[in-house]
mmCIF file of N, CA, C and O in Angstrom:
data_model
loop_
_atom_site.group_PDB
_atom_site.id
_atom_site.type_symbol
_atom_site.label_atom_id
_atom_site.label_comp_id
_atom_site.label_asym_id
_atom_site.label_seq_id
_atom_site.Cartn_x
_atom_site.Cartn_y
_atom_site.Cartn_z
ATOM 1 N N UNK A 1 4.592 -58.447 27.890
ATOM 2 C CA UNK A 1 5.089 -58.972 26.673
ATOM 3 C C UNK A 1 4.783 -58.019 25.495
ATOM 4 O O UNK A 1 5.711 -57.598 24.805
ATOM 5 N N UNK A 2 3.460 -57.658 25.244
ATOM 6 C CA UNK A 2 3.175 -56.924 24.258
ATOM 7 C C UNK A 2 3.262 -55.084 24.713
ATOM 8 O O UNK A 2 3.029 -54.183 23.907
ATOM 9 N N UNK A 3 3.561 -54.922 25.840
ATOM 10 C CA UNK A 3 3.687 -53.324 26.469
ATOM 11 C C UNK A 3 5.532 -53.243 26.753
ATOM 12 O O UNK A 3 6.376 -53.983 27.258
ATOM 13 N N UNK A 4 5.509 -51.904 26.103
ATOM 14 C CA UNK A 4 6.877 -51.626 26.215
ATOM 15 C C UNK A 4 7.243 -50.588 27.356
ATOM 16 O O UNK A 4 6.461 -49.685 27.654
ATOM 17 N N UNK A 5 8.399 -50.747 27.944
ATOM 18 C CA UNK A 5 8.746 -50.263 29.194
ATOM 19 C C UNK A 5 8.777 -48.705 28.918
ATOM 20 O O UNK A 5 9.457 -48.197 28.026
ATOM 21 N N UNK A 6 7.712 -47.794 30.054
ATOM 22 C CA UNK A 6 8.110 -46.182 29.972
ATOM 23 C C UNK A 6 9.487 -45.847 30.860
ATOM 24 O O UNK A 6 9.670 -46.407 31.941
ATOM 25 N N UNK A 7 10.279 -45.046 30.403
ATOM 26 C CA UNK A 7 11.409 -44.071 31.128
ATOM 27 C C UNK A 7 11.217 -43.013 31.063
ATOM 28 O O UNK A 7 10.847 -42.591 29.967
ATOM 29 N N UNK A 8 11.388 -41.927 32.350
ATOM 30 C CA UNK A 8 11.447 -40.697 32.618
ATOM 31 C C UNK A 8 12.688 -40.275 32.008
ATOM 32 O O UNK A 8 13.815 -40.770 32.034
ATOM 33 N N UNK A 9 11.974 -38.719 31.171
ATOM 34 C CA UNK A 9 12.583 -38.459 30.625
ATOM 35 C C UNK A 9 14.211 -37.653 31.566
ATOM 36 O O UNK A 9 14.283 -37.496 32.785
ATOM 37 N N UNK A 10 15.118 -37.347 30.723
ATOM 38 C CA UNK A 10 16.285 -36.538 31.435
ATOM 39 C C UNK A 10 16.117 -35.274 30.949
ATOM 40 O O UNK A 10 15.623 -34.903 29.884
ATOM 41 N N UNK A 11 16.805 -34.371 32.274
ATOM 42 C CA UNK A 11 17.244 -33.123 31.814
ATOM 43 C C UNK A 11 17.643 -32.339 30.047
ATOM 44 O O UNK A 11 17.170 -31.432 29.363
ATOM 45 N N UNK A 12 18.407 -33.018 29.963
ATOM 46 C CA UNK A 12 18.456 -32.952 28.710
ATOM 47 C C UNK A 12 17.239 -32.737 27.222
ATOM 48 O O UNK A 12 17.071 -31.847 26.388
ATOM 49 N N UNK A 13 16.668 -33.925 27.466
ATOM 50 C CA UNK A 13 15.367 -33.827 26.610
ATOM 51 C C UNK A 13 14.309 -32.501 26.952
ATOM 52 O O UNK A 13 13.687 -31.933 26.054
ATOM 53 N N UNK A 14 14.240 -32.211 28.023
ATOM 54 C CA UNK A 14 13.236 -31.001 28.309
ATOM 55 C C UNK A 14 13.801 -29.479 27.334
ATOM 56 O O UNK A 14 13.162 -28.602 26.753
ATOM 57 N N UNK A 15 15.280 -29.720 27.521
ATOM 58 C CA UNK A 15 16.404 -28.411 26.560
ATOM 59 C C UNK A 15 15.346 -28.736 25.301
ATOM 60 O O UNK A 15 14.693 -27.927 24.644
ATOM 61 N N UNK A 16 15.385 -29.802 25.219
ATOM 62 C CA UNK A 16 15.357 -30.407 23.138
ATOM 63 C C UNK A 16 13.556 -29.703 23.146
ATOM 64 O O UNK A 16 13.373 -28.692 22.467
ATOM 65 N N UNK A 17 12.693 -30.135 23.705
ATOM 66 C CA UNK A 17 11.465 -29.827 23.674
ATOM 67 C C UNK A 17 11.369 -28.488 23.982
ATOM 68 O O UNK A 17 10.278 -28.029 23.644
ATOM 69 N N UNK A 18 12.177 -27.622 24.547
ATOM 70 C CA UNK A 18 11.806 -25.624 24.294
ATOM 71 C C UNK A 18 12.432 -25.553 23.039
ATOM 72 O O UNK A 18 11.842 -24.763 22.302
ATOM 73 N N UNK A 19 13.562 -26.170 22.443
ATOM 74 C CA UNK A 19 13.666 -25.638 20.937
ATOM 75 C C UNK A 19 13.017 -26.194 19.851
ATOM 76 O O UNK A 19 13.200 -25.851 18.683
ATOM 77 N N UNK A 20 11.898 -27.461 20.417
ATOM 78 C CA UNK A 20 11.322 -27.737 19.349
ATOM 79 C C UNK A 20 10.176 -27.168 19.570
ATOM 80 O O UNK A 20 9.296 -27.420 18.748
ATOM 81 N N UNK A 21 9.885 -26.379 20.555
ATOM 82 C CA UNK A 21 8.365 -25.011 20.806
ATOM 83 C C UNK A 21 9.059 -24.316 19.870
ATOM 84 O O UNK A 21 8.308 -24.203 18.901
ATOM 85 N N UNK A 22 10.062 -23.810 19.659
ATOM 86 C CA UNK A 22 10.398 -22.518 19.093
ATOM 87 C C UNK A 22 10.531 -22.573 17.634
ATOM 88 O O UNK A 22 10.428 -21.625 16.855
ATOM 89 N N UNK A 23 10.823 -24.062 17.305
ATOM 90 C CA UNK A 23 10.796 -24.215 15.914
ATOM 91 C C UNK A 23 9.779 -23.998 15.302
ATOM 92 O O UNK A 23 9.940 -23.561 14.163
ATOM 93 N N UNK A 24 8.417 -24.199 15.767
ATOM 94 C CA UNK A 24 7.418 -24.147 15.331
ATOM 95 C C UNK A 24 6.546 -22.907 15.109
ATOM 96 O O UNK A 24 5.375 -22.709 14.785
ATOM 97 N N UNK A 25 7.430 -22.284 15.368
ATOM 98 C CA UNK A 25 7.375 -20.226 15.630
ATOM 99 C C UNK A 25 7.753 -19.836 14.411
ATOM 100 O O UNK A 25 7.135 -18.847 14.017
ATOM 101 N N UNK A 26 8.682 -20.332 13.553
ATOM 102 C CA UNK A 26 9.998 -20.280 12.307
ATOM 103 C C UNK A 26 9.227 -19.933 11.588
ATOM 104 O O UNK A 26 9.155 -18.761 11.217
ATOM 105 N N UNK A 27 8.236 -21.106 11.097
ATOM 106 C CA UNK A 27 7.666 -20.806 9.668
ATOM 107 C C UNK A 27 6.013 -19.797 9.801
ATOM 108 O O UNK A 27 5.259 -19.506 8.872
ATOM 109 N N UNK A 28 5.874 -19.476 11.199
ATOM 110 C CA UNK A 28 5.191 -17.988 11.060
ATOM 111 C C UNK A 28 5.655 -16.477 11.581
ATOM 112 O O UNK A 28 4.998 -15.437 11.614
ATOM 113 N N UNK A 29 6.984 -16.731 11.961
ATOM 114 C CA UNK A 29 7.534 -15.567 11.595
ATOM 115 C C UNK A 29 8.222 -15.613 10.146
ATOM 116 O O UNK A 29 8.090 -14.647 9.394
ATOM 117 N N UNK A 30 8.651 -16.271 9.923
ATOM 118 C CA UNK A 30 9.064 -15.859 8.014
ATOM 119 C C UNK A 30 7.667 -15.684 7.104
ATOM 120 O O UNK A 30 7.536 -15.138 6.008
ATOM 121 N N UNK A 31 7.050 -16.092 7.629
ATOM 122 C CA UNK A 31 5.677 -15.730 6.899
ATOM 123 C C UNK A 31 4.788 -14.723 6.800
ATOM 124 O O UNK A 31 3.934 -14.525 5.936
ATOM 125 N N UNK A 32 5.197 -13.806 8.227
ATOM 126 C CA UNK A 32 4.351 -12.932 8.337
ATOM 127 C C UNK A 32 5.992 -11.598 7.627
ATOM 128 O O UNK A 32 5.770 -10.396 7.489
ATOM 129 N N UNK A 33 7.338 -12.187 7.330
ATOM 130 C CA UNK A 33 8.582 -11.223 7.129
ATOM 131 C C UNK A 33 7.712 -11.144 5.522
ATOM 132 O O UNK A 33 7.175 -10.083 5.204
ATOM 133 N N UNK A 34 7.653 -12.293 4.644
ATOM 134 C CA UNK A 34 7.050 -12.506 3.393
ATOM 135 C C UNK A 34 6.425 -11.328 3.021
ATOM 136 O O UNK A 34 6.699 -10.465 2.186
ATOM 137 N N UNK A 35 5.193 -11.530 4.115
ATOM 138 C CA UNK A 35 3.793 -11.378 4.057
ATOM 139 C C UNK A 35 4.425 -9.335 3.774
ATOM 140 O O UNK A 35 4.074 -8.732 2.760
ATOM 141 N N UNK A 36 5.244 -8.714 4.773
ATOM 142 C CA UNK A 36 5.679 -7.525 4.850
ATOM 143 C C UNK A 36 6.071 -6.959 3.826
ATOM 144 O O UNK A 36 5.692 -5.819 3.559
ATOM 145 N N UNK A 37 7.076 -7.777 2.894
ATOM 146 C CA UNK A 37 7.584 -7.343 1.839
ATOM 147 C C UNK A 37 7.056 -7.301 0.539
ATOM 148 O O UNK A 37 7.243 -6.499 -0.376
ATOM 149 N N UNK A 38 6.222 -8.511 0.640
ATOM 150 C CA UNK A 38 4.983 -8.264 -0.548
ATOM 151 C C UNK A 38 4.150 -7.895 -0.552
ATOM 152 O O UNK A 38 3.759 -7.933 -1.719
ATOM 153 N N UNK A 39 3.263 -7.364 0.209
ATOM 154 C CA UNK A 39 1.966 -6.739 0.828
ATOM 155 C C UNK A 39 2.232 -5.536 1.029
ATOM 156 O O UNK A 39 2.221 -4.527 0.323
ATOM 157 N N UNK A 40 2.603 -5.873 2.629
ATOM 158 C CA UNK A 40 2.190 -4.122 3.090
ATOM 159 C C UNK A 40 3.740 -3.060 3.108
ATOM 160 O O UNK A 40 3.647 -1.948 3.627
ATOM 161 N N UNK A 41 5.321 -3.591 2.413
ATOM 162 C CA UNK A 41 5.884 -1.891 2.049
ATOM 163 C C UNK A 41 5.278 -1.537 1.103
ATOM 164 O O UNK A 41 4.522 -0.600 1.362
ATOM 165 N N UNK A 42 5.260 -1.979 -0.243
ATOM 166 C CA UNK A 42 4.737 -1.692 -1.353
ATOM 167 C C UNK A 42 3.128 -1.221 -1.063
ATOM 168 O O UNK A 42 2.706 -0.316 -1.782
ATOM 169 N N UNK A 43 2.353 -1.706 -0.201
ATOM 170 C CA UNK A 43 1.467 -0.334 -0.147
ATOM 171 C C UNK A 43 1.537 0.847 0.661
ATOM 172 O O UNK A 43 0.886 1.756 0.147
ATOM 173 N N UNK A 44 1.889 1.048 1.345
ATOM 174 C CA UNK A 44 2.764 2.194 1.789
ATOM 175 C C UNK A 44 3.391 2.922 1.170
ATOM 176 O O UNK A 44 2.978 4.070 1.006
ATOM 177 N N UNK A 45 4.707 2.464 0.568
ATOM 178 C CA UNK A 45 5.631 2.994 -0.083
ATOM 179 C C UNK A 45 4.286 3.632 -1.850
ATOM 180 O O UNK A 45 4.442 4.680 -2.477
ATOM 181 N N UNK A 46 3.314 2.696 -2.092
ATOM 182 C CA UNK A 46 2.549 3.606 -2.978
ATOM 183 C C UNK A 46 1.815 5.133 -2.527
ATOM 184 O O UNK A 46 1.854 6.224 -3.096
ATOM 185 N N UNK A 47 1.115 4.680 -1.212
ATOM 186 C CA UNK A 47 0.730 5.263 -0.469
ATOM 187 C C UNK A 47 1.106 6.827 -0.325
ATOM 188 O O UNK A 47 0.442 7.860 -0.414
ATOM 189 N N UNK A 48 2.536 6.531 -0.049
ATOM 190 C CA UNK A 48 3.564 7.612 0.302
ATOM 191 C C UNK A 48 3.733 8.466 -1.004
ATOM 192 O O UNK A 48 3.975 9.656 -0.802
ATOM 193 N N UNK A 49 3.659 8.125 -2.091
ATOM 194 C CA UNK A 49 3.941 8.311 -3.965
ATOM 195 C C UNK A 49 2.559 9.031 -4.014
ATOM 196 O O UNK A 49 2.634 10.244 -4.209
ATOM 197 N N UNK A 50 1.029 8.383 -3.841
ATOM 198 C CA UNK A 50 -0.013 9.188 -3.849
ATOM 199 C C UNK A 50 -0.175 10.841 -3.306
ATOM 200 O O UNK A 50 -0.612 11.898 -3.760
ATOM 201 N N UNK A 51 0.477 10.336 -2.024
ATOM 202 C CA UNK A 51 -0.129 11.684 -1.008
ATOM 203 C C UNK A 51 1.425 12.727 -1.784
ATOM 204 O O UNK A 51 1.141 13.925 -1.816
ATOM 205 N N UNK A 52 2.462 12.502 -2.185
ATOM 206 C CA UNK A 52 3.313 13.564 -2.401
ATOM 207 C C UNK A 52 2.570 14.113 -3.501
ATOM 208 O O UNK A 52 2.162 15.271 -3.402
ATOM 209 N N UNK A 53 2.276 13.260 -4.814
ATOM 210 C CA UNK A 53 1.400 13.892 -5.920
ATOM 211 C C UNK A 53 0.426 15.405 -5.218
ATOM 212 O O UNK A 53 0.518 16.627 -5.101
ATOM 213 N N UNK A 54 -0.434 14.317 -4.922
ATOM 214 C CA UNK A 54 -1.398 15.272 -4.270
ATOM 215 C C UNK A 54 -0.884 16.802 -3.814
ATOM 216 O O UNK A 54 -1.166 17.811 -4.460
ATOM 217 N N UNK A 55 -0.043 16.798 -2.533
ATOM 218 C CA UNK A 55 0.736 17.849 -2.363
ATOM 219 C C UNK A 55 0.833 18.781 -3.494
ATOM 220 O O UNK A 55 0.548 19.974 -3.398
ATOM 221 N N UNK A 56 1.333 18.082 -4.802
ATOM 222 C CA UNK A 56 2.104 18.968 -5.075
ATOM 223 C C UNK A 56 1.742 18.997 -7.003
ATOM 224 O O UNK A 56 2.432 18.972 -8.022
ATOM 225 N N UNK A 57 0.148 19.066 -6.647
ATOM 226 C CA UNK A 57 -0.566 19.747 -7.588
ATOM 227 C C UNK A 57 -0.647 21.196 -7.547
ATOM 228 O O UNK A 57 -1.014 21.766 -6.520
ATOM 229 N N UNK A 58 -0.299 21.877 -8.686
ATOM 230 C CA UNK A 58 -0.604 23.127 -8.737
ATOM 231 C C UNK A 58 -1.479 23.341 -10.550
ATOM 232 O O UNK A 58 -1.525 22.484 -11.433
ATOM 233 N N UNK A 59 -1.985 24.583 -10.586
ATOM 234 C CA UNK A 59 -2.501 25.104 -11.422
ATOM 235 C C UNK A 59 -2.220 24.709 -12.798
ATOM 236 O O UNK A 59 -0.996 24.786 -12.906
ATOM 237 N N UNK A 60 -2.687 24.353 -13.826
ATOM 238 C CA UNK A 60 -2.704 24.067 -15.179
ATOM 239 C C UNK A 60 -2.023 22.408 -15.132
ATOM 240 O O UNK A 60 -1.602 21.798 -16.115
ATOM 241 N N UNK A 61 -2.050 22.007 -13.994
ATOM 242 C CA UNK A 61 -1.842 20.088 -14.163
ATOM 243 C C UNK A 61 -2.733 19.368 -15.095
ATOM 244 O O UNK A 61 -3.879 19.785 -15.261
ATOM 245 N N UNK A 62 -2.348 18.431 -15.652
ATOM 246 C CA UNK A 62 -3.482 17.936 -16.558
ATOM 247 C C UNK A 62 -3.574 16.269 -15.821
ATOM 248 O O UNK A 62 -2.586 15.538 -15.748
ATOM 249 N N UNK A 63 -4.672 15.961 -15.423
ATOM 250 C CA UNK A 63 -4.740 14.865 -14.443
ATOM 251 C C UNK A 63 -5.561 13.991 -14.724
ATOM 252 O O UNK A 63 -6.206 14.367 -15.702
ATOM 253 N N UNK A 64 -5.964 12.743 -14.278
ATOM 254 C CA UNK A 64 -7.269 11.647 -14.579
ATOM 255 C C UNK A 64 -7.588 11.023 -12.920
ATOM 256 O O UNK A 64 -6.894 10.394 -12.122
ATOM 257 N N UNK A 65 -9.029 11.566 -12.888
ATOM 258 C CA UNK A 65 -9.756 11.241 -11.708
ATOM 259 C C UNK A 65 -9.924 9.726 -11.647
ATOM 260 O O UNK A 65 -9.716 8.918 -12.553
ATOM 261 N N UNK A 66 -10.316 9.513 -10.473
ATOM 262 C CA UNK A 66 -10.707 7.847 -10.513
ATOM 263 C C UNK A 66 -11.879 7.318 -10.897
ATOM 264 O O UNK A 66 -12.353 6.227 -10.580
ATOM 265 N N UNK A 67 -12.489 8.470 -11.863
ATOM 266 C CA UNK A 67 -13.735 7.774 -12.534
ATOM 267 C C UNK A 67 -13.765 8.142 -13.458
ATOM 268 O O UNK A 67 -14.796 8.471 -14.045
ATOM 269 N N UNK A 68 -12.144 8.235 -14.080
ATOM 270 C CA UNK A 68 -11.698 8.299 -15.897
ATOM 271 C C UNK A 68 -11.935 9.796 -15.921
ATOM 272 O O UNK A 68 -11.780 10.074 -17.110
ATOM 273 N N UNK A 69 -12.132 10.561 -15.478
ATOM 274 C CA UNK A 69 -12.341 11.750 -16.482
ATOM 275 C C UNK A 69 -11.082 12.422 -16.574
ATOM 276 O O UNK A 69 -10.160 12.122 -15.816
ATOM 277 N N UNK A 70 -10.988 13.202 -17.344
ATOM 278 C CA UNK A 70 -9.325 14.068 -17.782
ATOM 279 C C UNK A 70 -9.683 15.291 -17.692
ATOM 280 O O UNK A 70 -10.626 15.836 -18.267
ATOM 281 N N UNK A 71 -8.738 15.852 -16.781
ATOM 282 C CA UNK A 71 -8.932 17.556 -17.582
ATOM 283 C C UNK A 71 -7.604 18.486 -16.572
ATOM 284 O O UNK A 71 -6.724 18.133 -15.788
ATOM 285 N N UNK A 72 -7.997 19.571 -17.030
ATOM 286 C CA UNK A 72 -6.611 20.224 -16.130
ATOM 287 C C UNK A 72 -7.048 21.059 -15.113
ATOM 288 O O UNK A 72 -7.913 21.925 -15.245
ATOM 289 N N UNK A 73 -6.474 20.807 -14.152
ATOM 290 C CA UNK A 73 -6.238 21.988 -12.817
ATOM 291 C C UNK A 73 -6.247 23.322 -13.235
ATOM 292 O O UNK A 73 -5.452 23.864 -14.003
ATOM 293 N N UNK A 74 -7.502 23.949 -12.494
ATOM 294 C CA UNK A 74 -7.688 25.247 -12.775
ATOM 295 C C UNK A 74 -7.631 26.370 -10.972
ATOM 296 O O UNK A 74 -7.341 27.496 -10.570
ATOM 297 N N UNK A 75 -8.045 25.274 -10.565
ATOM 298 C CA UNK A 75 -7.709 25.628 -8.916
ATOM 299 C C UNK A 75 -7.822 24.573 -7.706
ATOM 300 O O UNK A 75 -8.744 23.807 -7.427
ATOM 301 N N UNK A 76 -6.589 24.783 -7.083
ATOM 302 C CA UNK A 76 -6.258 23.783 -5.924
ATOM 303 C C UNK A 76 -6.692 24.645 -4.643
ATOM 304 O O UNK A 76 -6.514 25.862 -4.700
ATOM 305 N N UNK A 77 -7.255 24.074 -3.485
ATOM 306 C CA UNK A 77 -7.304 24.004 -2.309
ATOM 307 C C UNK A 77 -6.727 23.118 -1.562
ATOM 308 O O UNK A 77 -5.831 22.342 -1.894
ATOM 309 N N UNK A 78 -7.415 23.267 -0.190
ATOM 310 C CA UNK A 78 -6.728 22.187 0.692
ATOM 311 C C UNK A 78 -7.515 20.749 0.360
ATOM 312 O O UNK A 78 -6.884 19.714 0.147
ATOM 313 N N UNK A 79 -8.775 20.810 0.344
ATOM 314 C CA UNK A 79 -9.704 19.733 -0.088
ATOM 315 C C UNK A 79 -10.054 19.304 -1.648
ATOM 316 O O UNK A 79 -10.146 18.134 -2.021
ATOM 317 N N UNK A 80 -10.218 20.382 -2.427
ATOM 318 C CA UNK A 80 -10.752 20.258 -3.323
ATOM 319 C C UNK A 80 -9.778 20.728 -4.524
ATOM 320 O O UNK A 80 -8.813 21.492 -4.493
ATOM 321 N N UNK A 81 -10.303 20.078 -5.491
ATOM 322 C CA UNK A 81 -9.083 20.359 -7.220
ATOM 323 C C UNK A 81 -10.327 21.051 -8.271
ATOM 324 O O UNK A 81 -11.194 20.272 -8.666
ATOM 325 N N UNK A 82 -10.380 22.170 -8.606
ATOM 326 C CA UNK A 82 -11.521 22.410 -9.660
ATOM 327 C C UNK A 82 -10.369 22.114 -11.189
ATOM 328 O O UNK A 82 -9.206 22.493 -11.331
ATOM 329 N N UNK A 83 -11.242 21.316 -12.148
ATOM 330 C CA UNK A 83 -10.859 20.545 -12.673
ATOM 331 C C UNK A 83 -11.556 21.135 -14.350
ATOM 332 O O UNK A 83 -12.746 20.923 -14.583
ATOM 333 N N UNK A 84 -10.885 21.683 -15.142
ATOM 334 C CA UNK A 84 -11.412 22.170 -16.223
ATOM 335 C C UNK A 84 -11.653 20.683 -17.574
ATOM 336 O O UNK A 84 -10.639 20.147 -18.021
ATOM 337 N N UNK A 85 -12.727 20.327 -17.934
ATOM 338 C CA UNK A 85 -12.872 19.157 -18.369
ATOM 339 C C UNK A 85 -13.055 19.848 -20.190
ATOM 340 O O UNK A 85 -12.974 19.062 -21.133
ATOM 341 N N UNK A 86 -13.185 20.656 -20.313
ATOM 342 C CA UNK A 86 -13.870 21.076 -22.003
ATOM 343 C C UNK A 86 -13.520 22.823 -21.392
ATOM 344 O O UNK A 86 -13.286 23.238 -20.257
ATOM 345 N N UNK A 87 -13.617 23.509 -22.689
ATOM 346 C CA UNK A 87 -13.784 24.774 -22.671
ATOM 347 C C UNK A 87 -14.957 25.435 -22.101
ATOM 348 O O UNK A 87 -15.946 25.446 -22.834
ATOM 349 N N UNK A 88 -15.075 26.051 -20.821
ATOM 350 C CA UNK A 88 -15.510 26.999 -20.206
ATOM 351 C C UNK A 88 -16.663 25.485 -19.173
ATOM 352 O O UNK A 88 -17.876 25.564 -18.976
ATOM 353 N N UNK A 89 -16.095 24.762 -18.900
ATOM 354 C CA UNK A 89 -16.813 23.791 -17.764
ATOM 355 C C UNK A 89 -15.903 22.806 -17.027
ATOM 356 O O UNK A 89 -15.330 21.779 -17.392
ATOM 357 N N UNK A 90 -15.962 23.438 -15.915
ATOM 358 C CA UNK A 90 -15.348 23.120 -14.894
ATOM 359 C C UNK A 90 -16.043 22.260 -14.220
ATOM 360 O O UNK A 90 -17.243 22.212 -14.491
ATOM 361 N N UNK A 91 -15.439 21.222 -13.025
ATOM 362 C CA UNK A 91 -16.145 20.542 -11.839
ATOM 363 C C UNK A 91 -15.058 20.448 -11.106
ATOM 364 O O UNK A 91 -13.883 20.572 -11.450
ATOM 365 N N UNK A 92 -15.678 20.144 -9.712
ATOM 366 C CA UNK A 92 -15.136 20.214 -8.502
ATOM 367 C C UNK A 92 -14.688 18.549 -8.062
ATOM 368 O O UNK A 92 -15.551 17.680 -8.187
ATOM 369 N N UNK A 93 -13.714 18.288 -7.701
ATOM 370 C CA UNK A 93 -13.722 17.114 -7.006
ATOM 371 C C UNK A 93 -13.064 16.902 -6.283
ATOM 372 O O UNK A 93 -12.169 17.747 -6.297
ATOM 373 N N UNK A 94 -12.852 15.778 -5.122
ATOM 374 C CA UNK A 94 -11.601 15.845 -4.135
ATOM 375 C C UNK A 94 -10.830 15.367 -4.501
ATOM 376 O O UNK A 94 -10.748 14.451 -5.319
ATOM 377 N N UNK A 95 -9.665 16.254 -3.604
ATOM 378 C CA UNK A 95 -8.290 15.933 -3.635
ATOM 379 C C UNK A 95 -7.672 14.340 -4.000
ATOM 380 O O UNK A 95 -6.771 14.088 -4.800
ATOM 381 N N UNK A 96 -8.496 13.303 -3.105
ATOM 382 C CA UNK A 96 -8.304 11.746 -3.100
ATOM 383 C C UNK A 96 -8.077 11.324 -4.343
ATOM 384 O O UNK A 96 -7.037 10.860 -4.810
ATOM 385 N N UNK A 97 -9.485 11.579 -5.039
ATOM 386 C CA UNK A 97 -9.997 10.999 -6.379
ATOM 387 C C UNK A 97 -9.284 11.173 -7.259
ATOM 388 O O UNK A 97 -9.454 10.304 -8.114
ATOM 389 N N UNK A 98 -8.205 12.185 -7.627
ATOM 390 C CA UNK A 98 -6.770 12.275 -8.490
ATOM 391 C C UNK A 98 -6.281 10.625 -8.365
ATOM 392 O O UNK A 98 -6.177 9.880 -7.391
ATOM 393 N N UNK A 99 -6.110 10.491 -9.381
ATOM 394 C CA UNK A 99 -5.204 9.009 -9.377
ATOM 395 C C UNK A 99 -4.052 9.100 -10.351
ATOM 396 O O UNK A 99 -3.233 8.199 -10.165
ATOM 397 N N UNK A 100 -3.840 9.685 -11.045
ATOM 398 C CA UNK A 100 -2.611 10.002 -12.193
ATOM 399 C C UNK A 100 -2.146 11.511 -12.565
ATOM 400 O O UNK A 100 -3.044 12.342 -12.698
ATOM 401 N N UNK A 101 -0.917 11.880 -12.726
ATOM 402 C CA UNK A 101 -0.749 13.719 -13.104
ATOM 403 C C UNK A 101 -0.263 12.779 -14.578
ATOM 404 O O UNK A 101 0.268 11.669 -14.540
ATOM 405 N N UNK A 102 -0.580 13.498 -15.733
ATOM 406 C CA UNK A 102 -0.465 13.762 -17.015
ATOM 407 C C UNK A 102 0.392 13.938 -17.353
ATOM 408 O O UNK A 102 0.729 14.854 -16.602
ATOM 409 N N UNK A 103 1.453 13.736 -18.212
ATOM 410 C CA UNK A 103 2.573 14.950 -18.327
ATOM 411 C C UNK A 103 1.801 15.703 -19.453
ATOM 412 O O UNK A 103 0.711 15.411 -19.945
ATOM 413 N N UNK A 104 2.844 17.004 -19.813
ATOM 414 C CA UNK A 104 2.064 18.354 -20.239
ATOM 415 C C UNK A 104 1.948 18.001 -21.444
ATOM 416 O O UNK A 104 2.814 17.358 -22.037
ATOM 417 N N UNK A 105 0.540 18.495 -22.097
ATOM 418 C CA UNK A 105 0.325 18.228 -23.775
ATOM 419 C C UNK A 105 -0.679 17.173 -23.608
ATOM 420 O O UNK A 105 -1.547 17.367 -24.459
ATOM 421 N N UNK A 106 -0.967 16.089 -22.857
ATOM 422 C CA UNK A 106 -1.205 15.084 -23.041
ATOM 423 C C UNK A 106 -2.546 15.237 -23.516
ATOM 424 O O UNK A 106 -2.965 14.538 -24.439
ATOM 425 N N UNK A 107 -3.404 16.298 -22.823
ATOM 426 C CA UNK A 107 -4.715 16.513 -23.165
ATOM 427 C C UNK A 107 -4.905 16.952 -24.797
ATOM 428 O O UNK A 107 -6.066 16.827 -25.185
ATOM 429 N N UNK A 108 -4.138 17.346 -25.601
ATOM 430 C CA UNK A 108 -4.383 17.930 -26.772
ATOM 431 C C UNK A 108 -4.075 17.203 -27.277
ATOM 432 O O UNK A 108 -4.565 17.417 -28.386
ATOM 433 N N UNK A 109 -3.473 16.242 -27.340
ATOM 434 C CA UNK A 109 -3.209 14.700 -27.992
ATOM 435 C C UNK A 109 -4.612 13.796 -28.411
ATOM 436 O O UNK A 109 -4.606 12.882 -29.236
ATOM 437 N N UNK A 110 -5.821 14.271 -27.640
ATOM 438 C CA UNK A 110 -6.583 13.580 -27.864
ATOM 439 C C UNK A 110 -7.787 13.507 -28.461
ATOM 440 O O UNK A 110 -8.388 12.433 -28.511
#
């Protein structure tokens, strides 16, 4: 009276239950498509913007390290940027630590 009758399910219903596994797939693959386009091209694609800079420092660049200091390219290597900060004092630093090229003048502006 109070128990309601079970039926085996049909063919049919088993179809319905693999596309409702798969539905449940939906909202973490669009999430991780999201996750791609806001996250990780844009760091890459910065990524990619850093390392060409780098490349393609040459001599008298006027640049800002990643611990603020300014000054201009006096000599590039493969590793290292010697970095003229004031008249007649130079320092050495790596290549990485460049975070901005200057455009030209910018240093006498200041």
């Amino acid at each position: 009276m109070f128990i309601s009758n079970a039926y085996a399910q049909t063919a049919g219903a088993a179809d319905a239950s693999l596309m409702g596994n798969l539905s449940t797939f939906v909202p973490l693959i669009l999430m991780f498509v999201v996750m791609y386009f806001l996250m990780i091209r844009p760091q890459q694609k910065r990524a990619k913007e850093q390392k060409a800079m780098m490349d393609a420092l040459t001599k008298g660049d006027e640049v800002v390290t990643a611990g603020g200091i300014l000054g201009k390219v006096s000599k590039v290597t493969d590793i290292y940027v010697t970095l003229e900060v004031a008249a007649g004092t130079e320092i050495v630093v790596q290549k990485p630590s460049i975070t901005t090229l200057l455009p030209k003048g910018t240093l006498k502006g200041l």
